[in-house]
Short mmCIF file of C-alpha atoms in Angstrom, two decimals:
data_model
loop_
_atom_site.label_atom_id
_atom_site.label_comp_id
_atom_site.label_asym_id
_atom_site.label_seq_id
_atom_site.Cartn_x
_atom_site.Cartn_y
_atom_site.Cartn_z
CA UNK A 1 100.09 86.43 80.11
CA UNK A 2 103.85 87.24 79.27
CA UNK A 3 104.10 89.15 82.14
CA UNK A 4 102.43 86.52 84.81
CA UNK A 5 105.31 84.30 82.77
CA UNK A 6 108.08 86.53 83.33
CA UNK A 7 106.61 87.09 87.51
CA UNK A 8 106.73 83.37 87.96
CA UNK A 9 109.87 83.01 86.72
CA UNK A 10 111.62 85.51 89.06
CA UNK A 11 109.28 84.07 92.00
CA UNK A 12 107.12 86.67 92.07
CA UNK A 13 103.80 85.15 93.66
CA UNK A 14 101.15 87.86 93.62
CA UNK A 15 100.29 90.37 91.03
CA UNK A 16 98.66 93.28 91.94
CA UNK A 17 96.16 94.75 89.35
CA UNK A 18 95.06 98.27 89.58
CA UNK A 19 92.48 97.99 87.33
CA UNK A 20 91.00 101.37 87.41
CA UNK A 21 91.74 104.80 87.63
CA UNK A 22 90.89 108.81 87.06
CA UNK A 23 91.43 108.22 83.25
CA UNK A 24 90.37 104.74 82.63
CA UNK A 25 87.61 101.90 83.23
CA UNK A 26 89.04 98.98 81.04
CA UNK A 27 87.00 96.27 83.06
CA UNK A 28 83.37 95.12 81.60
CA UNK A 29 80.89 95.11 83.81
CA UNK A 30 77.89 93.31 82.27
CA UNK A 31 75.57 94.57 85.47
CA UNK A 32 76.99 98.25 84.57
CA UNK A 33 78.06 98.22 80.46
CA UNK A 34 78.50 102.22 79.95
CA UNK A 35 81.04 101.71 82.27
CA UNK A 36 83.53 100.75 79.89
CA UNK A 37 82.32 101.45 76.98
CA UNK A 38 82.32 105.03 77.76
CA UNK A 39 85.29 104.85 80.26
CA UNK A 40 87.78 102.92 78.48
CA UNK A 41 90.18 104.19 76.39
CA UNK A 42 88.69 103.25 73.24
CA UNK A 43 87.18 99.70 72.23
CA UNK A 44 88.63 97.11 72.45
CA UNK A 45 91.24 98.55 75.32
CA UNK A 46 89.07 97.13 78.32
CA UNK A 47 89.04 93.25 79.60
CA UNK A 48 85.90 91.21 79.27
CA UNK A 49 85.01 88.75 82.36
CA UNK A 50 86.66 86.09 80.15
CA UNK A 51 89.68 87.34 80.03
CA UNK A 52 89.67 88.48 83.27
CA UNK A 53 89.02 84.77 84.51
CA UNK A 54 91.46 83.56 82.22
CA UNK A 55 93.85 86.12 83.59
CA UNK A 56 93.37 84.93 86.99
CA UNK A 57 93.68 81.16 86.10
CA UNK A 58 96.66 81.78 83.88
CA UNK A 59 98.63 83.20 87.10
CA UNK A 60 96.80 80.64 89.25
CA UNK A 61 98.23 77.98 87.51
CA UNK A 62 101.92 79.40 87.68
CA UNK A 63 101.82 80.59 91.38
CA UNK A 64 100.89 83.93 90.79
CA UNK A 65 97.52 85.21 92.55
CA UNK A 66 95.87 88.06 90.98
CA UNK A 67 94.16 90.03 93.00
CA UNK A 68 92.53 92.94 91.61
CA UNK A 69 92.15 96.99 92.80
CA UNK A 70 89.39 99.36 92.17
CA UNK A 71 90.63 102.19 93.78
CA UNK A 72 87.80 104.63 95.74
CA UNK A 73 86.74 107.19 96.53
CA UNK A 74 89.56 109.22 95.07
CA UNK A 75 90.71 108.29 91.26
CA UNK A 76 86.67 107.74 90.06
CA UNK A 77 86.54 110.72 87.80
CA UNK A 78 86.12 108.50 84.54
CA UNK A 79 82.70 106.96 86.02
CA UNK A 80 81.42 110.55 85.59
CA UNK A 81 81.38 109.75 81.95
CA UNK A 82 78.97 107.06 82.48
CA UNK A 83 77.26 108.25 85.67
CA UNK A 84 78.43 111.97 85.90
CA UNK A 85 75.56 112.43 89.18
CA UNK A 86 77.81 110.17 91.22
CA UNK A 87 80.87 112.07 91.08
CA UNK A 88 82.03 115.20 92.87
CA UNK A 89 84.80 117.85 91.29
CA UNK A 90 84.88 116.49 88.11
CA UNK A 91 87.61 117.51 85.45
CA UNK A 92 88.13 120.86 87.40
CA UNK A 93 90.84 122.84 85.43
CA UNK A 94 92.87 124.42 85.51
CA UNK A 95 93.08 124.36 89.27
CA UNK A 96 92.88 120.30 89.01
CA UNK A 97 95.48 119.93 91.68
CA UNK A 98 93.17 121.28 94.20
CA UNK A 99 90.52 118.54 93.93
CA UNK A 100 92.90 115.36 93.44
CA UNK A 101 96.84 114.30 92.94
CA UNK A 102 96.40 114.16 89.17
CA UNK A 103 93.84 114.90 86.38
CA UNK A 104 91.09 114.46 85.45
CA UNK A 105 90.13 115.55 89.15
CA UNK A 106 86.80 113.66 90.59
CA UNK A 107 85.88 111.80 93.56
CA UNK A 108 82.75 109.21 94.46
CA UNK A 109 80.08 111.59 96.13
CA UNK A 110 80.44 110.25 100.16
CA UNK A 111 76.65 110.27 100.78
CA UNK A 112 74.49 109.18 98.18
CA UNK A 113 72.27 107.23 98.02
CA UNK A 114 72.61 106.43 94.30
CA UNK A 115 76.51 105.72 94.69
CA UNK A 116 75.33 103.29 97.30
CA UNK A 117 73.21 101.60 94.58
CA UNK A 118 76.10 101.60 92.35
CA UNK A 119 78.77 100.28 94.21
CA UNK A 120 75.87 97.41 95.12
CA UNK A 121 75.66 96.39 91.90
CA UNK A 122 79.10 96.91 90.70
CA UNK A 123 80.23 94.54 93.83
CA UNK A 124 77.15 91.99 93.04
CA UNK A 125 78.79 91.43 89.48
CA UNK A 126 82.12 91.33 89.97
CA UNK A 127 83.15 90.05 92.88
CA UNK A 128 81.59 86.53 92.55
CA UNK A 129 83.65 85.83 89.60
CA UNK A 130 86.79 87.16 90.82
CA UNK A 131 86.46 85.57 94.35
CA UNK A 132 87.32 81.57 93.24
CA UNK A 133 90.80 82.67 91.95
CA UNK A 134 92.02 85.25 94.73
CA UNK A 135 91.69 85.36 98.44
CA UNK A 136 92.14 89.42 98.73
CA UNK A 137 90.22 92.56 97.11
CA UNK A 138 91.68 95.73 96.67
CA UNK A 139 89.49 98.67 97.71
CA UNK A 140 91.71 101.59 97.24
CA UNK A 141 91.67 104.84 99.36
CA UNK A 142 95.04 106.32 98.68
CA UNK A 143 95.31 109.92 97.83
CA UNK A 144 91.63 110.92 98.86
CA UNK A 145 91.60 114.97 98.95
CA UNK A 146 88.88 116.38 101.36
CA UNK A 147 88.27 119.88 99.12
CA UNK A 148 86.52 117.63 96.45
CA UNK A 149 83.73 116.98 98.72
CA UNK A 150 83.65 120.78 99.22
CA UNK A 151 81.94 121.08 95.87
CA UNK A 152 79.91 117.46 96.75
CA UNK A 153 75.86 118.57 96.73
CA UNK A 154 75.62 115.51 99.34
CA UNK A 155 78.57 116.85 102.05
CA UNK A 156 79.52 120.90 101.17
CA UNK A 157 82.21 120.52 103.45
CA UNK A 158 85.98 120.07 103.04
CA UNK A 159 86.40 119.70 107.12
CA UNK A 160 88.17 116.17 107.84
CA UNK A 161 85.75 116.18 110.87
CA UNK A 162 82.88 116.18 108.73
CA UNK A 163 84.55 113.68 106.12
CA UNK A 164 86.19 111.36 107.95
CA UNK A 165 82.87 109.37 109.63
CA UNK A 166 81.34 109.29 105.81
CA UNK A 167 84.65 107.62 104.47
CA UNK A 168 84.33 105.10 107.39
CA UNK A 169 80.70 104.36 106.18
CA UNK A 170 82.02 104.04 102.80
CA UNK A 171 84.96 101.74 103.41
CA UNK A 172 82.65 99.79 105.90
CA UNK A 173 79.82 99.01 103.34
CA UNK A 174 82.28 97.69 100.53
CA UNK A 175 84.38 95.75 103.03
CA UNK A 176 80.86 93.93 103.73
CA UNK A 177 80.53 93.39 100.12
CA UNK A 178 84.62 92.05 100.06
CA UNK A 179 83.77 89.59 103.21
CA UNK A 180 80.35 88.12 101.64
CA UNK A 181 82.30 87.18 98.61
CA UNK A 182 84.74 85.63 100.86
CA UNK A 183 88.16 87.37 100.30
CA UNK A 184 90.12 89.44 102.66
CA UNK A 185 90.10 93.66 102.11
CA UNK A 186 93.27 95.48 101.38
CA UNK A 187 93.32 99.51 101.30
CA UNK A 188 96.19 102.19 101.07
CA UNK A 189 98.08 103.19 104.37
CA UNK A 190 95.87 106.55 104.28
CA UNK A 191 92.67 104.88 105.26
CA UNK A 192 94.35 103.79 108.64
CA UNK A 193 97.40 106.48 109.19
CA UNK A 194 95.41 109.92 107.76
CA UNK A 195 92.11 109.46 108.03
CA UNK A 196 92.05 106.99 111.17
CA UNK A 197 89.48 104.58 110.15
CA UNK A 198 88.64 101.69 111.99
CA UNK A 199 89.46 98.50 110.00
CA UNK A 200 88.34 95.29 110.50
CA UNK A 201 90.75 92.84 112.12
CA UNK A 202 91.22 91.20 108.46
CA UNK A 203 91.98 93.87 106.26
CA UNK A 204 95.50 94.29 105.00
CA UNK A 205 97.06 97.69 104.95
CA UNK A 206 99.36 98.68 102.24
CA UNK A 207 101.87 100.96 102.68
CA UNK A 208 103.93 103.12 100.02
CA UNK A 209 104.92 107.07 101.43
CA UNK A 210 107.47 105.37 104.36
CA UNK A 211 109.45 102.71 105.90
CA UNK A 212 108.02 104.13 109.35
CA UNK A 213 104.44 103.08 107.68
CA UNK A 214 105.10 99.82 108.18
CA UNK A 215 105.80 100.50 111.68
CA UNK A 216 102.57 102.69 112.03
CA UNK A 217 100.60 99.90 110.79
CA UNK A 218 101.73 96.79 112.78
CA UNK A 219 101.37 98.77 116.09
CA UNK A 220 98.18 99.15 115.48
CA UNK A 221 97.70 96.08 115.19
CA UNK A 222 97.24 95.31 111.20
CA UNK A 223 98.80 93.08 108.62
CA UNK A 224 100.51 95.03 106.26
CA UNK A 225 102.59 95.11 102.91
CA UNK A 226 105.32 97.11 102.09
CA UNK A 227 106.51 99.49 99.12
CA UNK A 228 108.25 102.82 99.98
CA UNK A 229 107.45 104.86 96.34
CA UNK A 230 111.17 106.06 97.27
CA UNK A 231 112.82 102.84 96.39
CA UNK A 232 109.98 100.54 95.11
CA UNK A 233 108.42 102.62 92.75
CA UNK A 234 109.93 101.89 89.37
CA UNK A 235 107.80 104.53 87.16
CA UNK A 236 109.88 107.29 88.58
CA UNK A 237 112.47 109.16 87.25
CA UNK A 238 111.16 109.45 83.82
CA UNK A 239 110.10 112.56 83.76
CA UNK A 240 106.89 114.97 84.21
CA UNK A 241 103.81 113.26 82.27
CA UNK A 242 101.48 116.32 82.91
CA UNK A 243 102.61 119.62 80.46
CA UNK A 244 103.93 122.97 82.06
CA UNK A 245 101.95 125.73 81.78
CA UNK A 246 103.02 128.76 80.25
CA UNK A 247 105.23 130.50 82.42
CA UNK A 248 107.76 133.41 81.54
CA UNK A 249 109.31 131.98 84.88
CA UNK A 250 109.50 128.30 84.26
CA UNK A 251 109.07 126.75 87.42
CA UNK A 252 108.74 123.26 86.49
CA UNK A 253 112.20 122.82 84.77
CA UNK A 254 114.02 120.51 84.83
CA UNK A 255 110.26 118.90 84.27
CA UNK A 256 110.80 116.17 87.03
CA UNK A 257 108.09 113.54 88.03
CA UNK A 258 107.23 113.91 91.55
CA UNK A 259 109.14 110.60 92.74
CA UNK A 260 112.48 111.64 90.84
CA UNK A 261 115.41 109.98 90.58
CA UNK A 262 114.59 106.70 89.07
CA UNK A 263 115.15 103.97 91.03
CA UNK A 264 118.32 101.86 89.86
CA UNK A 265 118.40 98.16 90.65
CA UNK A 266 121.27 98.80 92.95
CA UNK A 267 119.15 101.30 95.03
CA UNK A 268 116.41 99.13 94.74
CA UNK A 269 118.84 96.35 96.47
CA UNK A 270 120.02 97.73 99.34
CA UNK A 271 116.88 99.12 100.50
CA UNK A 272 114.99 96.34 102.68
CA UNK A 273 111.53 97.56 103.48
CA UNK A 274 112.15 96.03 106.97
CA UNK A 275 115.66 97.73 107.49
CA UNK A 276 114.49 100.62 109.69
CA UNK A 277 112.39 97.93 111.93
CA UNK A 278 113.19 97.64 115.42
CA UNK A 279 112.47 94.37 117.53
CA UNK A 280 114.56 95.46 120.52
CA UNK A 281 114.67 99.51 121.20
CA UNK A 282 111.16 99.70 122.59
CA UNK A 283 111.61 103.17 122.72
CA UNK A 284 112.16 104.05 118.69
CA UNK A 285 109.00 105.05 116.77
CA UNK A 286 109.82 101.96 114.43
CA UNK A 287 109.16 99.20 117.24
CA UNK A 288 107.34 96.73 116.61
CA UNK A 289 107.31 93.57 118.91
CA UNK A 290 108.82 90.41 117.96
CA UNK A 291 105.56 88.61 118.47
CA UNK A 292 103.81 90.84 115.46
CA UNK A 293 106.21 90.27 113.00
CA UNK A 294 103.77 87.95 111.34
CA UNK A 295 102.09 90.70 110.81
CA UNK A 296 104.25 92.07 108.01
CA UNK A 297 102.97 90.03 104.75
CA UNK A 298 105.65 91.00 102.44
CA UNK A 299 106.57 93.68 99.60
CA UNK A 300 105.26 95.00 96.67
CA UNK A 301 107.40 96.96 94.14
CA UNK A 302 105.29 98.73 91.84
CA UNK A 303 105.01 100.21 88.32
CA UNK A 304 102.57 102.64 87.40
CA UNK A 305 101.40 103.37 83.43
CA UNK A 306 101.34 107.14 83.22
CA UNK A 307 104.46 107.01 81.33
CA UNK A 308 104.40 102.69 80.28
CA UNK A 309 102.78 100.74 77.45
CA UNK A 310 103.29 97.34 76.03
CA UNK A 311 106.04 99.12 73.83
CA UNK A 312 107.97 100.10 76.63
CA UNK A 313 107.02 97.73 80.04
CA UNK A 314 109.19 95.04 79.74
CA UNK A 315 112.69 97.59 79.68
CA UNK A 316 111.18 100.21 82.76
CA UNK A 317 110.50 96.40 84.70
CA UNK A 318 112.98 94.36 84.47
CA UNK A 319 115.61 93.41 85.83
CA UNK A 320 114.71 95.71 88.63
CA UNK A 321 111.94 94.34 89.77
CA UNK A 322 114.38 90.93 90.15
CA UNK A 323 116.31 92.65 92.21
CA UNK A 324 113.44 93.41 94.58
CA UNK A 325 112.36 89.92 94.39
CA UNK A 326 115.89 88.43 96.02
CA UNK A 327 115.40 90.95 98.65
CA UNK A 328 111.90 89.85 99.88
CA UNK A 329 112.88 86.46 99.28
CA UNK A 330 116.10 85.88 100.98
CA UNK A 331 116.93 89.29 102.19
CA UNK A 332 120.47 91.47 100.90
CA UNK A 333 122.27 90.34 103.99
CA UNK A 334 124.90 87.44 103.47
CA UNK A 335 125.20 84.31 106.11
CA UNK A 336 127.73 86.70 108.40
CA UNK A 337 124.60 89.44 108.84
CA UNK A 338 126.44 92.02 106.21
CA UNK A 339 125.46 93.48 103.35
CA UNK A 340 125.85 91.59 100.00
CA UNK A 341 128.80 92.62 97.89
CA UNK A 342 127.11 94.53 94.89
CA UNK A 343 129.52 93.34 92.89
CA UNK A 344 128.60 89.98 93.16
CA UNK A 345 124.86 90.45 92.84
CA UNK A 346 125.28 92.43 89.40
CA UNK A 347 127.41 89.80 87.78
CA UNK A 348 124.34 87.56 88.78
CA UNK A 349 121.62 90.04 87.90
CA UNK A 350 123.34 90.37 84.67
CA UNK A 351 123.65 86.70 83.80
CA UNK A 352 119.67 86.35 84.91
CA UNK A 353 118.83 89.58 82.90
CA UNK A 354 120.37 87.55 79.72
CA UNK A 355 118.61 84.58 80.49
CA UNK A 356 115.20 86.81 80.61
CA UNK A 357 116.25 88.07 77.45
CA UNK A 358 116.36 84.30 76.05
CA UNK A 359 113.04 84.01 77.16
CA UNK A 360 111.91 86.95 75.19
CA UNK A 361 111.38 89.48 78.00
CA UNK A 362 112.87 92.63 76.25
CA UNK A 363 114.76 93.30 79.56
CA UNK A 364 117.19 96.62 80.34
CA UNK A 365 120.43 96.35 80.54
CA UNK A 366 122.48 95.70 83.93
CA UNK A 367 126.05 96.92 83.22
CA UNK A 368 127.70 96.86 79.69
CA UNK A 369 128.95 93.44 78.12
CA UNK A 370 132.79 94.08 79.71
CA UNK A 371 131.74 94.54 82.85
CA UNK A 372 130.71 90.80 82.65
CA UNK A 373 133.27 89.54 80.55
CA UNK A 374 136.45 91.07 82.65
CA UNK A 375 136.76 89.04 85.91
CA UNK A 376 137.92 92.58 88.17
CA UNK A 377 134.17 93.42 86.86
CA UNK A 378 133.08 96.98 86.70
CA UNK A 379 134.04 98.70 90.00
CA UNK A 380 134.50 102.00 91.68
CA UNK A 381 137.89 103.03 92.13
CA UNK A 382 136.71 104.65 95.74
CA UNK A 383 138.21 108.27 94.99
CA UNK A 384 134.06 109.77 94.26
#
């Protein structure tokens, strides 16, 4: 709930919740029970449908939607541990990393008939009760790699060809599911821009590995959201969260996450999602028309929990994330079209970040205390 709090307060009006993932299953399902009781963390680390309503309402009630994720067919792994004949390339080490983007490895199987049950009754339980708090449902499909289904008793084939028509199956029969509960579908750019599918008219496409997504996305035709990882993604820079190996060579040193540098607030500023969009050269790969610019929902900047807990969220958060917020609200152009003086926004970002602090958000720090207490400020003498 502090967290809803501290997203209302810095006019944040959406929270997405990715509630699931290769390692985790923290949401009860009564329909499905082992699900989290085997899948979650431990007991006690996994949100009842009472909490999850009272999640929802909490936001609701402060102008924050919550719309939830559970990402498929990639990141499904930890159902194996409840239901180990519905996944495909489970756990596969050490050669993980050719099976998925991070371990455990394990994917839904793409053409059984028992995942079909599954996901039937795992959508017939849960989507009813999140449905009269949120208008959208997150179905995943980010990060989906084709050589798990290799090892899949129901496909044996890692050929895109073969794949691709089974993942449109797939996405279609849980998008039925998302409709009949009356919300809207969201998936990751990848279900549209790699593997092609075709998506209903309604479904919102989210976009994270480019500005030119956005692009990709509203020329064909789709709403979409906006997040490039390289500016947006505020878990990165932290540091490597899987071990290296031995190696008498080292390769992995300096140990860098895969999204390295982290993103500073003043990166995070000047980087509009909608920057590199064009409304006039009809001949750059980033033209969209001016009539779809409805299209284009908003932004999303994101923080993932491979490396953040409760001990640590608050600090890897904010202020950043406030700085992303001005941007999507009012842009980091001044009246005159040019950019905003930096300057100027981190004396303000600083005063917020010690209001936040006030508040009890355990917020990082902007710039040290002279910076805001000298009236030249903190600024680059221009010789770099």
């Amino acid at each position: 709930m502090h967290t809803i709090d501290v997203l209302a307060w810095n006019k944040f009006n959406r929270l997405h919740l990715h509630a699931t993932d290769a390692q985790s299953w923290p949401l009860d399902i009564p329909a499905l029970p082992e699900l989290s009781t085997r899948g979650a963390y431990r007991k006690g680390l996994s949100y009842s449908p009472q909490q999850l309503a009272d999640i929802q309402e909490y936001g609701m009630y402060r102008g924050v939607q919550v719309h939830i994720e559970i990402d498929m067919p990639g990141h499904t792994s930890v159902i194996a541990l409840a239901y180990p004949d519905l996944i495909t390339a489970y756990n596969i080490q050490p050669n993980w990393s050719t099976y998925a983007a991070e371990p455990p490895s394990g994917s839904l199987k793409l053409n059984s008939s028992a995942v079909y049950d599954f996901l039937g009754t795992l959508w017939e339980d849960l989507l009813p009760r999140l449905s009269p708090y949120s208008a959208y449902f997150h179905t995943g499909g980010d990060e989906v790699n084709v050589n798990a289904y290799s090892l899949d008793d129901t496909v044996r084939s890692n050929q895109s060809s073969v794949v691709q028509p089974l993942i449109q199956t797939f996405v279609n029969y849980n998008h039925d599911y998302v409709r009949a509960a009356g919300m809207t579908p969201i998936v990751w750019e990848e279900m549209l821009l790699d593997w092609n599918l075709t998506l209903g008219s309604d479904v919102v496409v989210q976009t994270w590995l480019s500005d030119e997504s956005v692009a990709k996305v509203v020329q064909k035709g789709h709403k979409v959201l906006a997040g490039n990882y390289n500016y947006w993604y505020l878990d990165c820079g932290h540091g490597a969260w899987v071990d290296p190996p031995p190696s008498p060579t080292n390769p992995y040193y300096p140990y860098n996450d895969y999204c390295t540098p982290l993103k500073n607030w003043h990166l995070i500023y000047t980087q509009s999602p909608f920057a590199s969009l064009s409304t006039t050269n009809t001949s750059s790969a980033a033209y969209i028309s001016p009539s779809s610019l409805d299209l284009i929902l908003g932004g999303e900047v994101h923080i993932w929990s491979e490396k953040t807990d409760p001990v640590n969220f608050d600090a890897v958060v904010w202020p950043r994330a406030a700085a992303a917020a001005e941007v999507l609200w009012s842009g980091n152009l001044d009246a005159e079209g040019q950019n905003r003086s930096l300057v100027e926004v981190g004396r303000r970002l600083g005063v917020w970040r010690e209001r936040m602090v006030n508040r009890g958000v355990g917020a990082g720090v902007v710039q040290m205390v002279w910076c805001t207490q000298d009236e030249r400020g903190c600024v680059a003498d221009g010789l770099g």
